[in-house]
Amino acid sequence: MRKTNFKHANRLIAIVALLLISAGTLSACTGYKIKQYPDTPSAYAVTPVYNIPVLTAESDFYPNPDRGFRGETYITLGTDEAFPESGETYTERLEAQLEKYSSEGVTVLQCYVYLYEYRHTPIPDEALDQLKNYFSTLRDKNVKILLRFAYEYTSANKDGPRTSDIITHCAQLKTFFEQNIGLYRSVVYAMQLGMIGLWGEGHGNVNALNKARIIKAVADMTPEPTVIMVRTPELLSLVPDELEHRFSIHDDFIVGFDHEWGMISFEDPAYPLLLSKCKHTVTDGEMPWGRGNVEGTTAQGVIAQCVGYGLSTLSLEHNYTEDGGEYYLKQWQALFLDGDFFTGNGYPLNPNLLSDGKINVFDYLKHHLGYQLTVSDFEAGNGKASFMITNYGMAAPHGYKMKIYVDGAEVAPDNAFDGGSLLMFGQSVITFGYDGGRIGIELYKENSPSDKIKLYNDVPFENGVNVIVG
């Protein structure tokens, strides 16, 4: 851990320098190629009637997969280090992150896989075996990862891969994923483009790189339907039309206002297009390091930006507790906002989670990042039953399907459930044949069936099935 501080400081200094150089270009740039997506609802069409018990602010909460706050971990293939020159092993880093965030119910980690040792050579089999063992460890610990491959880790080192090196590695990794597809799907929540520049963030690369070729190679290596996030609208604009549906962004400078270091100006004509696209896919973000002290940051502004993107996950490693200091996300555990603030601004809010009409900012983000599902309005009669499912989260439960059981036997609903269509403010009524008996709802990920969603209802959760009528 001793050298971790050096890495963080080095990273912050490099980011400041690079962004100061490029800020004017990023802010003033227009003409991004961003596809127009349909507008999402701005309010709930129906006020739920909760005749099925719900969780409240005092409840114990089950940590659902693929959403919420996330941690950050690293592995440098070919060594036992977390990131190069860290002075920390990758095992120590993983264990420290899981311990640090155990009380917060974190189930997602951003995982940097550094390929620096092989920047000019193919990845050897023993390194791929190391990656397989690491994935197995993550699976055993019930961790999902936001995966990023990277090479360059400090601006002081003037050695990095060439385009041909990256293309070779992508082909190797494609084969690796194909050979270990079950393990991959059980672990990888989403992919980040990575590969390019410092920390895989798409800038500061030592060698000139063909970014368009790398984008295609990463898309080819990544199993569908995994979403691939890029760091900037410039990179998103390089994505070919036929691959556009597979790509999203990750905003690594969320401060809640139109800052000159941001990846796109809020005034840019492409900004609302970007927000609309993000709401239809998986999007991630992080605040800058707390010790960077970006003046003007407010909880209200950060909430607005997170909702604007429809974020699925947000880093808790940044701006929470760092080296003994407590920063915004930690401080906001003591900052309470009225429910009217959220509803008045058109932000999703589960009113059942309010205490005395309020919720603290940290808990709001903890529960509303990604999806948050409840069922209500249960009705039964004349051989039919129905319920309404409401998403109180910022993002849809992408990739999730539903099974309904009556007395343990699966029954086919009249209308199929597709989690990807239950966007922010989404509601859907599900109807099925019913003549009485115990009703269970299983919400499972199609490509990773062991991933199950626990509803924000105070009902039994038995082997991944929510028992709404018992």
Short mmCIF file of C-alpha atoms in Angstrom, two decimals:
data_model
loop_
_atom_site.label_atom_id
_atom_site.label_comp_id
_atom_site.label_asym_id
_atom_site.label_seq_id
_atom_site.Cartn_x
_atom_site.Cartn_y
_atom_site.Cartn_z
CA MET A 1 0.00 0.00 0.00
CA ARG A 2 2.96 2.38 0.48
CA LYS A 3 3.39 3.09 -3.20
CA THR A 4 -0.32 3.31 -3.87
CA ASN A 5 -0.23 6.94 -2.77
CA PHE A 6 2.49 7.61 -5.34
CA LYS A 7 0.35 6.06 -8.04
CA HIS A 8 -2.66 8.13 -7.08
CA ALA A 9 -0.62 11.32 -6.95
CA ASN A 10 1.09 10.53 -10.23
CA ARG A 11 -2.26 9.80 -11.81
CA LEU A 12 -3.82 13.03 -10.57
CA ILE A 13 -0.89 15.16 -11.74
CA ALA A 14 -0.92 13.53 -15.17
CA ILE A 15 -4.68 13.96 -15.53
CA VAL A 16 -4.46 17.64 -14.59
CA ALA A 17 -1.67 18.26 -17.10
CA LEU A 18 -3.36 16.37 -19.91
CA LEU A 19 -6.75 17.91 -19.32
CA LEU A 20 -5.37 21.43 -19.11
CA ILE A 21 -3.84 20.89 -22.54
CA SER A 22 -6.97 19.38 -24.07
CA ALA A 23 -9.79 21.06 -22.13
CA GLY A 24 -10.42 23.79 -24.68
CA THR A 25 -10.55 21.30 -27.52
CA LEU A 26 -12.91 18.96 -25.65
CA SER A 27 -15.22 21.77 -24.53
CA ALA A 28 -15.45 23.49 -27.86
CA CYS A 29 -15.62 20.36 -29.99
CA THR A 30 -18.84 19.74 -31.90
CA GLY A 31 -19.86 17.22 -34.49
CA TYR A 32 -19.71 14.08 -32.35
CA LYS A 33 -21.34 11.07 -33.98
CA ILE A 34 -23.93 9.97 -31.42
CA LYS A 35 -27.06 8.08 -32.37
CA GLN A 36 -30.47 9.50 -31.52
CA TYR A 37 -32.36 7.31 -29.02
CA PRO A 38 -36.00 7.65 -27.90
CA ASP A 39 -36.73 9.79 -24.88
CA THR A 40 -37.29 7.93 -21.64
CA PRO A 41 -40.25 8.61 -19.32
CA SER A 42 -39.82 11.50 -16.91
CA ALA A 43 -42.32 10.30 -14.29
CA TYR A 44 -44.19 7.18 -13.23
CA ALA A 45 -47.43 6.62 -15.09
CA VAL A 46 -49.08 4.91 -12.10
CA THR A 47 -48.66 5.35 -8.36
CA PRO A 48 -48.15 1.83 -7.00
CA VAL A 49 -50.59 0.38 -4.47
CA TYR A 50 -48.47 -1.74 -2.16
CA ASN A 51 -50.61 -4.68 -1.15
CA ILE A 52 -47.37 -6.70 -1.08
CA PRO A 53 -44.99 -5.73 1.78
CA VAL A 54 -42.07 -3.45 0.88
CA LEU A 55 -38.64 -2.74 2.28
CA THR A 56 -38.18 0.49 4.21
CA ALA A 57 -35.28 2.64 5.36
CA GLU A 58 -34.92 0.38 8.41
CA SER A 59 -34.76 -2.88 6.43
CA ASP A 60 -31.79 -5.10 5.75
CA PHE A 61 -30.92 -5.01 2.07
CA TYR A 62 -29.73 -7.80 -0.19
CA PRO A 63 -26.79 -6.80 -2.45
CA ASN A 64 -28.10 -7.24 -5.98
CA PRO A 65 -25.63 -7.89 -8.83
CA ASP A 66 -24.53 -5.56 -11.65
CA ARG A 67 -25.46 -2.31 -9.94
CA GLY A 68 -24.69 0.25 -7.22
CA PHE A 69 -21.42 1.44 -5.78
CA ARG A 70 -18.26 -0.33 -6.94
CA GLY A 71 -14.71 -0.80 -5.73
CA GLU A 72 -11.48 -0.88 -7.73
CA THR A 73 -8.88 -3.61 -8.02
CA TYR A 74 -5.88 -4.49 -10.20
CA ILE A 75 -3.75 -7.38 -11.44
CA THR A 76 -0.55 -7.19 -13.50
CA LEU A 77 -0.26 -10.40 -15.49
CA GLY A 78 3.10 -12.10 -15.27
CA THR A 79 3.77 -10.75 -11.77
CA ASP A 80 2.17 -10.90 -8.34
CA GLU A 81 1.64 -7.12 -8.30
CA ALA A 82 -1.64 -5.25 -8.30
CA PHE A 83 -0.54 -2.54 -10.72
CA PRO A 84 3.08 -2.11 -11.80
CA GLU A 85 5.36 -0.72 -9.08
CA SER A 86 2.50 -0.66 -6.56
CA GLY A 87 4.30 -2.50 -3.79
CA GLU A 88 1.08 -4.45 -3.23
CA THR A 89 0.09 -7.89 -4.49
CA TYR A 90 -3.06 -8.32 -6.51
CA THR A 91 -4.38 -10.72 -3.87
CA GLU A 92 -3.81 -8.15 -1.11
CA ARG A 93 -5.57 -5.53 -3.19
CA LEU A 94 -8.63 -7.70 -3.82
CA GLU A 95 -8.96 -8.74 -0.19
CA ALA A 96 -8.51 -5.15 1.01
CA GLN A 97 -11.27 -3.90 -1.31
CA LEU A 98 -13.73 -6.59 -0.26
CA GLU A 99 -13.03 -5.91 3.41
CA LYS A 100 -13.20 -2.13 2.98
CA TYR A 101 -16.65 -2.23 1.39
CA SER A 102 -18.17 -5.26 3.09
CA SER A 103 -20.57 -3.14 5.13
CA GLU A 104 -21.73 -1.26 2.02
CA GLY A 105 -22.85 -4.38 0.16
CA VAL A 106 -20.54 -3.76 -2.81
CA THR A 107 -20.69 -6.62 -5.34
CA VAL A 108 -19.04 -4.90 -8.33
CA LEU A 109 -15.34 -4.09 -8.71
CA GLN A 110 -13.70 -2.25 -11.55
CA CYS A 111 -10.82 -4.55 -12.48
CA TYR A 112 -7.73 -3.31 -14.29
CA VAL A 113 -5.74 -6.11 -15.93
CA TYR A 114 -2.31 -4.73 -16.79
CA LEU A 115 -0.55 -6.28 -19.79
CA TYR A 116 2.58 -4.17 -19.40
CA GLU A 117 4.90 -7.17 -19.13
CA TYR A 118 3.84 -8.26 -22.63
CA ARG A 119 3.60 -4.87 -24.31
CA HIS A 120 5.74 -6.04 -27.24
CA THR A 121 5.20 -9.82 -27.12
CA PRO A 122 2.23 -12.22 -27.22
CA ILE A 123 0.63 -13.10 -23.88
CA PRO A 124 2.09 -16.46 -22.78
CA ASP A 125 -0.12 -19.36 -21.69
CA GLU A 126 0.99 -19.09 -18.07
CA ALA A 127 -0.26 -15.49 -17.93
CA LEU A 128 -3.64 -16.52 -19.35
CA ASP A 129 -3.78 -19.30 -16.76
CA GLN A 130 -3.11 -16.66 -14.12
CA LEU A 131 -6.05 -14.63 -15.46
CA LYS A 132 -8.28 -17.72 -15.43
CA ASN A 133 -7.39 -18.43 -11.81
CA TYR A 134 -8.07 -14.82 -10.92
CA PHE A 135 -11.51 -14.95 -12.56
CA SER A 136 -12.22 -18.14 -10.64
CA THR A 137 -11.33 -16.40 -7.39
CA LEU A 138 -13.67 -13.53 -8.24
CA ARG A 139 -16.47 -15.97 -9.05
CA ASP A 140 -15.96 -17.80 -5.78
CA LYS A 141 -16.26 -14.50 -3.91
CA ASN A 142 -19.48 -13.59 -5.79
CA VAL A 143 -17.85 -10.53 -7.32
CA LYS A 144 -18.79 -9.08 -10.72
CA ILE A 145 -16.23 -6.95 -12.53
CA LEU A 146 -16.17 -3.98 -14.84
CA LEU A 147 -13.19 -5.22 -16.87
CA ARG A 148 -10.47 -3.04 -18.38
CA PHE A 149 -7.18 -4.09 -19.95
CA ALA A 150 -4.37 -1.55 -19.85
CA TYR A 151 -0.64 -1.20 -20.36
CA GLU A 152 0.63 2.25 -19.47
CA TYR A 153 0.45 3.22 -15.80
CA THR A 154 2.61 6.33 -15.38
CA SER A 155 3.52 9.26 -17.60
CA ALA A 156 7.12 8.87 -16.42
CA ASN A 157 7.51 5.61 -18.36
CA LYS A 158 7.97 6.19 -22.08
CA ASP A 159 7.33 2.62 -23.19
CA GLY A 160 4.00 1.29 -24.39
CA PRO A 161 2.39 -1.04 -26.93
CA ARG A 162 1.99 -0.47 -30.63
CA THR A 163 -1.30 -0.98 -32.42
CA SER A 164 -0.10 -4.35 -33.68
CA ASP A 165 0.69 -5.49 -30.12
CA ILE A 166 -2.81 -4.60 -28.95
CA ILE A 167 -4.47 -6.30 -31.94
CA THR A 168 -2.46 -9.48 -31.23
CA HIS A 169 -3.53 -9.46 -27.58
CA CYS A 170 -7.18 -8.88 -28.49
CA ALA A 171 -7.10 -11.99 -30.71
CA GLN A 172 -5.57 -14.01 -27.87
CA LEU A 173 -8.10 -12.74 -25.37
CA LYS A 174 -10.95 -13.53 -27.75
CA THR A 175 -9.84 -17.16 -27.77
CA PHE A 176 -9.39 -17.10 -24.00
CA PHE A 177 -12.94 -15.83 -23.47
CA GLU A 178 -14.38 -18.37 -25.91
CA GLN A 179 -12.61 -21.21 -24.12
CA ASN A 180 -13.81 -19.99 -20.72
CA ILE A 181 -17.17 -18.51 -21.67
CA GLY A 182 -19.04 -19.81 -18.61
CA LEU A 183 -16.44 -18.37 -16.26
CA TYR A 184 -16.40 -15.10 -18.21
CA ARG A 185 -20.17 -14.68 -18.03
CA SER A 186 -20.24 -15.46 -14.32
CA VAL A 187 -17.69 -12.72 -13.60
CA VAL A 188 -17.68 -9.93 -16.21
CA TYR A 189 -20.46 -7.38 -15.74
CA ALA A 190 -19.29 -5.03 -18.51
CA MET A 191 -16.16 -4.24 -20.52
CA GLN A 192 -14.30 -0.97 -20.86
CA LEU A 193 -12.39 -0.25 -24.06
CA GLY A 194 -9.15 0.25 -22.14
CA MET A 195 -5.95 -0.68 -24.01
CA ILE A 196 -5.17 2.91 -25.04
CA GLY A 197 -2.97 5.26 -23.04
CA LEU A 198 -2.53 5.90 -19.34
CA TRP A 199 -4.56 3.47 -17.23
CA GLY A 200 -6.45 2.54 -20.40
CA GLU A 201 -8.32 5.85 -20.34
CA GLY A 202 -7.77 6.66 -24.02
CA HIS A 203 -5.19 9.44 -23.65
CA GLY A 204 -1.49 9.96 -22.98
CA ASN A 205 -0.34 6.95 -25.02
CA VAL A 206 3.39 6.91 -25.78
CA ASN A 207 3.03 5.53 -29.30
CA ALA A 208 0.63 6.75 -31.96
CA LEU A 209 -2.23 4.25 -32.04
CA ASN A 210 -4.96 3.49 -34.56
CA LYS A 211 -7.88 3.90 -32.19
CA ALA A 212 -10.52 2.91 -34.75
CA ARG A 213 -8.76 -0.44 -35.34
CA ILE A 214 -8.45 -1.03 -31.61
CA ILE A 215 -12.16 -0.34 -31.09
CA LYS A 216 -13.03 -2.99 -33.67
CA ALA A 217 -10.55 -5.46 -32.16
CA VAL A 218 -11.95 -5.02 -28.63
CA ALA A 219 -15.48 -5.46 -29.96
CA ASP A 220 -14.41 -8.64 -31.73
CA MET A 221 -12.74 -10.06 -28.61
CA THR A 222 -15.66 -9.25 -26.28
CA PRO A 223 -18.47 -11.83 -26.11
CA GLU A 224 -21.89 -10.47 -26.92
CA PRO A 225 -24.01 -9.00 -25.45
CA THR A 226 -21.43 -7.46 -23.08
CA VAL A 227 -21.54 -3.67 -23.26
CA ILE A 228 -18.22 -1.93 -24.01
CA MET A 229 -17.69 1.51 -22.49
CA VAL A 230 -15.39 4.18 -23.91
CA ARG A 231 -13.97 7.17 -22.07
CA THR A 232 -14.95 10.07 -24.35
CA PRO A 233 -17.45 11.07 -27.04
CA GLU A 234 -14.49 11.28 -29.44
CA LEU A 235 -13.87 7.56 -29.00
CA LEU A 236 -17.60 6.82 -29.20
CA SER A 237 -17.68 8.68 -32.52
CA LEU A 238 -15.11 6.22 -33.93
CA VAL A 239 -17.39 3.24 -33.33
CA PRO A 240 -18.75 1.83 -36.62
CA ASP A 241 -22.51 2.07 -37.09
CA GLU A 242 -22.95 -1.71 -37.02
CA LEU A 243 -21.31 -1.88 -33.58
CA GLU A 244 -22.90 1.22 -32.07
CA HIS A 245 -25.48 -0.76 -30.07
CA ARG A 246 -22.70 -2.52 -28.15
CA PHE A 247 -21.00 0.66 -26.90
CA SER A 248 -21.55 3.14 -24.11
CA ILE A 249 -19.38 5.55 -22.11
CA HIS A 250 -17.83 5.83 -18.68
CA ASP A 251 -17.47 9.36 -17.32
CA ASP A 252 -14.50 9.42 -14.95
CA PHE A 253 -14.90 13.08 -13.96
CA ILE A 254 -18.33 13.46 -12.40
CA VAL A 255 -18.42 16.66 -10.33
CA GLY A 256 -22.00 17.74 -10.96
CA PHE A 257 -21.38 20.86 -13.02
CA ASP A 258 -20.01 21.88 -16.41
CA HIS A 259 -16.31 21.79 -15.59
CA GLU A 260 -13.60 22.57 -18.13
CA TRP A 261 -12.02 19.16 -17.45
CA GLY A 262 -15.22 17.30 -18.21
CA MET A 263 -15.32 15.04 -21.23
CA ILE A 264 -18.04 17.08 -22.97
CA SER A 265 -19.56 20.49 -22.32
CA PHE A 266 -23.11 20.46 -21.02
CA GLU A 267 -23.79 23.12 -23.69
CA ASP A 268 -22.62 20.92 -26.56
CA PRO A 269 -25.51 20.00 -28.89
CA ALA A 270 -24.40 16.36 -28.61
CA TYR A 271 -24.73 16.26 -24.82
CA PRO A 272 -28.48 15.51 -24.65
CA LEU A 273 -27.98 12.82 -27.33
CA LEU A 274 -25.27 11.25 -25.17
CA LEU A 275 -27.50 11.28 -22.09
CA SER A 276 -30.35 9.68 -24.00
CA LYS A 277 -28.10 6.95 -25.36
CA CYS A 278 -26.68 6.23 -21.92
CA LYS A 279 -30.13 5.66 -20.45
CA HIS A 280 -30.68 2.85 -22.95
CA THR A 281 -27.51 0.95 -22.05
CA VAL A 282 -25.04 0.24 -19.24
CA THR A 283 -23.10 3.32 -18.13
CA ASP A 284 -20.49 3.80 -15.40
CA GLY A 285 -18.81 6.76 -13.78
CA GLU A 286 -16.61 8.02 -11.02
CA MET A 287 -15.84 11.23 -9.21
CA PRO A 288 -12.23 12.46 -9.16
CA TRP A 289 -10.09 11.55 -6.15
CA GLY A 290 -11.28 13.39 -3.04
CA ARG A 291 -7.89 14.92 -2.38
CA GLY A 292 -8.15 16.57 -5.80
CA ASN A 293 -10.65 18.96 -4.14
CA VAL A 294 -12.66 20.16 -7.15
CA GLU A 295 -14.33 23.31 -5.85
CA GLY A 296 -17.98 23.75 -6.70
CA THR A 297 -18.93 20.08 -6.31
CA THR A 298 -22.35 19.66 -4.70
CA ALA A 299 -24.44 16.63 -3.84
CA GLN A 300 -27.35 18.04 -5.81
CA GLY A 301 -25.21 18.46 -8.91
CA VAL A 302 -23.69 14.98 -8.68
CA ILE A 303 -27.14 13.42 -8.26
CA ALA A 304 -28.35 15.31 -11.33
CA GLN A 305 -25.41 14.06 -13.39
CA CYS A 306 -25.80 10.46 -12.24
CA VAL A 307 -29.52 10.51 -13.05
CA GLY A 308 -28.80 12.22 -16.36
CA TYR A 309 -26.58 9.34 -17.43
CA GLY A 310 -28.79 6.68 -15.89
CA LEU A 311 -25.71 5.26 -14.16
CA SER A 312 -25.57 1.58 -13.35
CA THR A 313 -22.47 1.82 -11.15
CA LEU A 314 -20.42 4.57 -9.51
CA SER A 315 -16.99 4.29 -7.90
CA LEU A 316 -16.89 4.24 -4.11
CA GLU A 317 -13.11 4.13 -4.19
CA HIS A 318 -13.01 7.72 -5.40
CA ASN A 319 -14.11 10.54 -3.08
CA TYR A 320 -15.19 8.33 -0.18
CA THR A 321 -12.37 7.46 2.23
CA GLU A 322 -8.79 7.84 1.00
CA ASP A 323 -5.69 7.35 3.16
CA GLY A 324 -7.56 8.27 6.32
CA GLY A 325 -9.41 11.24 4.83
CA GLU A 326 -13.18 11.47 4.45
CA TYR A 327 -14.48 13.06 1.28
CA TYR A 328 -17.77 13.90 -0.42
CA LEU A 329 -19.44 10.48 -0.64
CA LYS A 330 -18.58 9.81 3.00
CA GLN A 331 -19.63 13.29 4.11
CA TRP A 332 -22.92 12.93 2.26
CA GLN A 333 -23.97 10.15 4.60
CA ALA A 334 -24.89 13.00 6.93
CA LEU A 335 -26.55 15.20 4.28
CA PHE A 336 -30.29 14.59 4.10
CA LEU A 337 -32.56 15.82 1.30
CA ASP A 338 -36.36 15.96 1.29
CA GLY A 339 -38.27 13.64 -0.98
CA ASP A 340 -39.66 16.74 -2.70
CA PHE A 341 -36.15 17.54 -3.95
CA PHE A 342 -36.06 14.32 -5.97
CA THR A 343 -39.65 14.32 -7.23
CA GLY A 344 -39.52 18.05 -7.94
CA ASN A 345 -36.46 17.62 -10.13
CA GLY A 346 -37.78 14.56 -11.94
CA TYR A 347 -35.41 12.06 -10.31
CA PRO A 348 -36.48 8.50 -9.54
CA LEU A 349 -37.19 7.88 -5.85
CA ASN A 350 -38.62 4.96 -3.92
CA PRO A 351 -40.78 6.74 -1.32
CA ASN A 352 -40.69 3.67 0.92
CA LEU A 353 -37.00 4.40 1.64
CA LEU A 354 -37.66 7.84 3.13
CA SER A 355 -37.33 8.35 6.86
CA ASP A 356 -39.31 11.33 8.15
CA GLY A 357 -39.67 12.39 4.53
CA LYS A 358 -35.90 12.45 3.91
CA ILE A 359 -33.01 10.31 2.71
CA ASN A 360 -29.29 10.97 2.92
CA VAL A 361 -27.44 11.46 -0.35
CA PHE A 362 -25.20 8.42 0.11
CA ASP A 363 -28.16 6.09 0.68
CA TYR A 364 -30.05 7.62 -2.24
CA LEU A 365 -27.18 6.77 -4.58
CA LYS A 366 -26.59 3.38 -2.95
CA HIS A 367 -30.16 2.29 -3.62
CA HIS A 368 -30.99 4.12 -6.85
CA LEU A 369 -27.87 3.57 -8.96
CA GLY A 370 -28.71 0.89 -11.49
CA TYR A 371 -32.03 -0.92 -11.15
CA GLN A 372 -34.29 -1.15 -8.09
CA LEU A 373 -37.42 -3.24 -8.57
CA THR A 374 -40.63 -3.60 -6.58
CA VAL A 375 -43.90 -5.40 -7.25
CA SER A 376 -47.29 -4.01 -6.26
CA ASP A 377 -50.97 -3.90 -7.26
CA PHE A 378 -51.45 -7.63 -6.94
CA GLU A 379 -54.85 -8.83 -8.16
CA ALA A 380 -56.29 -12.32 -8.56
CA GLY A 381 -59.62 -13.64 -9.84
CA ASN A 382 -61.40 -15.43 -12.69
CA GLY A 383 -58.44 -17.72 -13.32
CA LYS A 384 -55.93 -14.89 -13.65
CA ALA A 385 -53.47 -12.98 -11.48
CA SER A 386 -51.43 -9.86 -12.15
CA PHE A 387 -48.95 -7.54 -10.52
CA MET A 388 -47.14 -4.37 -11.49
CA ILE A 389 -43.35 -4.19 -11.47
CA THR A 390 -41.81 -0.74 -10.98
CA ASN A 391 -38.20 0.28 -11.50
CA TYR A 392 -37.15 2.93 -8.98
CA GLY A 393 -33.56 2.87 -10.20
CA MET A 394 -31.67 5.06 -12.64
CA ALA A 395 -30.99 2.20 -15.07
CA ALA A 396 -32.75 -0.83 -16.46
CA PRO A 397 -31.96 -4.38 -15.30
CA HIS A 398 -30.26 -5.09 -18.62
CA GLY A 399 -30.09 -8.74 -19.61
CA TYR A 400 -32.57 -9.98 -16.99
CA LYS A 401 -35.56 -12.21 -17.66
CA MET A 402 -38.44 -13.41 -15.48
CA LYS A 403 -39.91 -16.74 -14.49
CA ILE A 404 -43.14 -17.08 -12.52
CA TYR A 405 -43.87 -20.10 -10.34
CA VAL A 406 -47.18 -21.19 -8.85
CA ASP A 407 -46.74 -23.82 -6.14
CA GLY A 408 -43.28 -24.49 -7.53
CA ALA A 409 -44.36 -25.07 -11.13
CA GLU A 410 -43.37 -22.55 -13.79
CA VAL A 411 -46.28 -20.81 -15.53
CA ALA A 412 -46.04 -18.77 -18.71
CA PRO A 413 -47.07 -15.12 -18.35
CA ASP A 414 -49.40 -13.57 -20.91
CA ASN A 415 -46.75 -10.93 -21.63
CA ALA A 416 -43.00 -11.62 -21.52
CA PHE A 417 -40.70 -9.53 -19.33
CA ASP A 418 -37.56 -7.98 -20.82
CA GLY A 419 -35.40 -6.21 -18.25
CA GLY A 420 -33.69 -4.03 -20.84
CA SER A 421 -37.01 -2.32 -21.63
CA LEU A 422 -37.74 -1.42 -17.99
CA LEU A 423 -35.85 1.87 -18.13
CA MET A 424 -35.85 4.72 -15.61
CA PHE A 425 -39.45 5.37 -14.49
CA GLY A 426 -40.40 2.09 -16.13
CA GLN A 427 -43.46 0.09 -15.07
CA SER A 428 -44.97 -3.09 -16.44
CA VAL A 429 -48.04 -5.17 -15.56
CA ILE A 430 -47.51 -8.93 -15.73
CA THR A 431 -50.53 -11.23 -16.08
CA PHE A 432 -50.63 -15.03 -15.83
CA GLY A 433 -53.01 -17.92 -15.28
CA TYR A 434 -53.79 -18.51 -11.59
CA ASP A 435 -56.31 -20.49 -9.54
CA GLY A 436 -54.65 -20.01 -6.17
CA GLY A 437 -51.41 -21.08 -4.53
CA ARG A 438 -47.92 -19.85 -3.70
CA ILE A 439 -46.49 -17.35 -6.20
CA GLY A 440 -42.78 -16.88 -6.77
CA ILE A 441 -40.92 -14.52 -9.10
CA GLU A 442 -37.43 -15.31 -10.34
CA LEU A 443 -35.51 -12.51 -12.05
CA TYR A 444 -32.38 -14.05 -13.56
CA LYS A 445 -29.69 -12.90 -15.95
CA GLU A 446 -30.09 -14.66 -19.27
CA ASN A 447 -26.36 -15.15 -19.86
CA SER A 448 -25.50 -15.82 -16.21
CA PRO A 449 -28.51 -17.61 -14.69
CA SER A 450 -27.00 -17.76 -11.21
CA ASP A 451 -27.37 -13.97 -10.97
CA LYS A 452 -30.75 -13.27 -9.36
CA ILE A 453 -32.50 -10.02 -8.40
CA LYS A 454 -33.97 -9.56 -4.94
CA LEU A 455 -37.00 -7.29 -5.11
CA TYR A 456 -37.27 -4.30 -2.80
CA ASN A 457 -40.27 -6.06 -1.28
CA ASP A 458 -40.24 -7.48 2.22
CA VAL A 459 -40.93 -11.03 1.05
CA PRO A 460 -39.00 -14.32 1.34
CA PHE A 461 -36.10 -14.75 -1.08
CA GLU A 462 -35.64 -18.49 -1.44
CA ASN A 463 -32.96 -19.86 -3.77
CA GLY A 464 -33.23 -16.73 -5.91
CA VAL A 465 -37.06 -16.71 -5.99
CA ASN A 466 -39.09 -13.83 -4.52
CA VAL A 467 -42.20 -15.33 -2.87
CA ILE A 468 -44.84 -12.61 -3.21
CA VAL A 469 -47.82 -14.75 -2.21
CA GLY A 470 -47.18 -17.39 0.30
#
